[in-house]
C-alpha positions in Angstrom: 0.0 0.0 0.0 1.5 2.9 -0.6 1.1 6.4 1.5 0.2 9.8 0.0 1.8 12.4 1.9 0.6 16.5 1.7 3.6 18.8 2.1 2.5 22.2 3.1 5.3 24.8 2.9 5.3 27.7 5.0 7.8 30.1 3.2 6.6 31.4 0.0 10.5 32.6 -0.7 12.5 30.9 -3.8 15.3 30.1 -1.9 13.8 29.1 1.5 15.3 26.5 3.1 12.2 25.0 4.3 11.0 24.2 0.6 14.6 22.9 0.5 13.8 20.5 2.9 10.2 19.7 1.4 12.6 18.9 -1.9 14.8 16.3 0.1 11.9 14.7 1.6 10.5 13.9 -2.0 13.7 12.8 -3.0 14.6 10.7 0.2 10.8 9.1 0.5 11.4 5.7 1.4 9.4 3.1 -0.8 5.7 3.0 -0.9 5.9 6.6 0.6 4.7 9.6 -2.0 5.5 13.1 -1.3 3.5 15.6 -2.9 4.8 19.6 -2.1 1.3 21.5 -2.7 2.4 24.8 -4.6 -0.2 28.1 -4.3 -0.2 28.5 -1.2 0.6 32.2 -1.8 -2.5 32.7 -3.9 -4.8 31.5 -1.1 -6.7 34.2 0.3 -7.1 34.5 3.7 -9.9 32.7 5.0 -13.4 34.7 5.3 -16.3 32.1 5.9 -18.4 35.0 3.9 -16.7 33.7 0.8 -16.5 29.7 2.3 -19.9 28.9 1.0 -20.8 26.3 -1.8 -19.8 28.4 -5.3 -17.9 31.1 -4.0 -15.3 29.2 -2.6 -11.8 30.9 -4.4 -10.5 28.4 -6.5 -7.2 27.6 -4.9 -8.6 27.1 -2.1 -10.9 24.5 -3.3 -8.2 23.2 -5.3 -6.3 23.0 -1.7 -8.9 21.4 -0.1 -9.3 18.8 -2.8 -5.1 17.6 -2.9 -5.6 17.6 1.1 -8.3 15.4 1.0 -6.6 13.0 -0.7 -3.8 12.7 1.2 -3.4 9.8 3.8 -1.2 12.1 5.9 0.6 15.8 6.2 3.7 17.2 6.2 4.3 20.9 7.7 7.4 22.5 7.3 7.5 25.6 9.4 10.1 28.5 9.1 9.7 30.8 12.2 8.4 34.3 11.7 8.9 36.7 14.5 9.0 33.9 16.8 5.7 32.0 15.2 3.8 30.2 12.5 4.0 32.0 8.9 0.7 33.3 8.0 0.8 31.3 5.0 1.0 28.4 6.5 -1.9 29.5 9.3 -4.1 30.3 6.7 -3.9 26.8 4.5 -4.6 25.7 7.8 -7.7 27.7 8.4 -8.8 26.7 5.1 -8.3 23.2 5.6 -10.1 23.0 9.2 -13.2 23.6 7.4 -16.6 22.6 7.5 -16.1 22.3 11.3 -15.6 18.5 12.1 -15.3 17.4 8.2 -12.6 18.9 7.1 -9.6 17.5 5.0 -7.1 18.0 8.2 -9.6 15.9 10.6 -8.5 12.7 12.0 -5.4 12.8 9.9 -1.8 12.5 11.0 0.0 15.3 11.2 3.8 16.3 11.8 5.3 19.7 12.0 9.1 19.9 11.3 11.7 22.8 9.9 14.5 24.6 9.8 15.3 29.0 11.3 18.2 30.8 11.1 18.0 30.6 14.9 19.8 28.6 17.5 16.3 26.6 18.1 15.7 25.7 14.4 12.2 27.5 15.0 10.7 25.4 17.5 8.4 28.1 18.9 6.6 28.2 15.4 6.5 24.8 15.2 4.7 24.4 18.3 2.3 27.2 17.4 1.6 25.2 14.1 1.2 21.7 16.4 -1.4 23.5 18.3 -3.4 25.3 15.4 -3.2 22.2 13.5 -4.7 20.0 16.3 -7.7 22.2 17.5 -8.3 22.2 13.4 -9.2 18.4 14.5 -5.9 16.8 12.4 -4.2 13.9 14.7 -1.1 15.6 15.7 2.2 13.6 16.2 3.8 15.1 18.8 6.5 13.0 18.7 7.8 13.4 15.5 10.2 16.3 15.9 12.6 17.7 13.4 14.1 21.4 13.7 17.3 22.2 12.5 18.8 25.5 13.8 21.1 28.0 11.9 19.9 27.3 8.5 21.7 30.3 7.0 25.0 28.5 7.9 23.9 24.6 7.6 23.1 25.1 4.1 24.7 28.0 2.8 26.7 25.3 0.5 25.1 22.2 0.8 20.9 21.8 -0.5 19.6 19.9 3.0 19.3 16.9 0.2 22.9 16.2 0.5 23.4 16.3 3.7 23.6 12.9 5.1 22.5 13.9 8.7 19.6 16.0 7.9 18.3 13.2 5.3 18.8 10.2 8.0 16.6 12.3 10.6 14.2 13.2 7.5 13.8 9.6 7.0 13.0 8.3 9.6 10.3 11.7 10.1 9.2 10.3 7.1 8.5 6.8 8.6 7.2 7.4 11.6 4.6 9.6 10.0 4.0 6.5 7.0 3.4 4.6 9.8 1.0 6.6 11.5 -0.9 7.1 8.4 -1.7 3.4 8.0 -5.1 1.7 8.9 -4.1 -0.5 11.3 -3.1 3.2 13.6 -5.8 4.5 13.8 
């Protein structure tokens, strides 16, 4: 059986090391393990319920919602913006928590993992994104944990990709969440 797994992305930036690291997971999925990086999240707008109504619904949102609900499991990698969750990455998962109770995110495994500049590898903002995430009713694992500090530095030379360390950990993320996406988990 093979797993389909929904990377979100929550730095819109060309060069961001966090897409970087969405880009090794693809390449690093271990067998029977599909990563698909969503693109557009930039051209979401930011949720109104006035417009989250059956034919008004902006279509990249709708298109978000549809890849999500497809997806056996999710994959958040969170940069840290002034100490929190990117507002891109918020608002996908506003989007995504809806209708209340039904919506693509619910019941579904979730892990949050990334890379910062900082000396915490942006752990604040991935717990801020845990936390949205699980009162948007996805099945957070709080155990899976990956944040790699001083990004600036770590791969100012090397794409995360090739760098053995950061792929091993990546892997086994990778696993773990697999794992937690099949049947017999829940």
């Amino acid at each position: 059986m093979s797993v389909r797994i929904l990377a979100l992305v929550g730095s819109l930036r060309s060069g961001s090391h966090n897409r970087q690291l969405a880009e090794a997971a693809v390449k690093h999925a271990p067998e029977g393990v599909e990563i698909v990086v969503h693109e557009g999240l930039g051209d979401i707008p930011f949720y109104n319920e006035d417009v989250d109504v059956e034919g008004s619904v902006p279509a990249e949102a709708a298109r978000l919602r549809e890849v999500a609900g497809g997806a056996d499991a999710f994959l958040l990698f969170s940069p840290e913006y002034n100490g929190t969750i990117p507002a891109v990455l918020k608002n996908a998962i506003d989007w995504l928590s809806r209708p209340y109770g039904a919506g693509a995110l619910s019941g579904k495994p979730v892990a949050v993992v990334g890379t910062a500049f900082g000396q915490y590898g942006g752990v604040w903002a991935q717990d801020e994104t845990r936390k949205a995430v699980g009162i948007a009713g996805a099945r957070v694992l709080e155990d899976v944990k990956l944040s790699i500090p001083n990004s600036v530095v770590r791969f100012a030379e090397a794409h995360p990709a090739d760098d053995a360390e950061i792929t091993g950990q990546l892997v086994e993320v990778l696993g773990q969440v697999s794992a937690a996406a099949e049947p017999s988990a829940v």
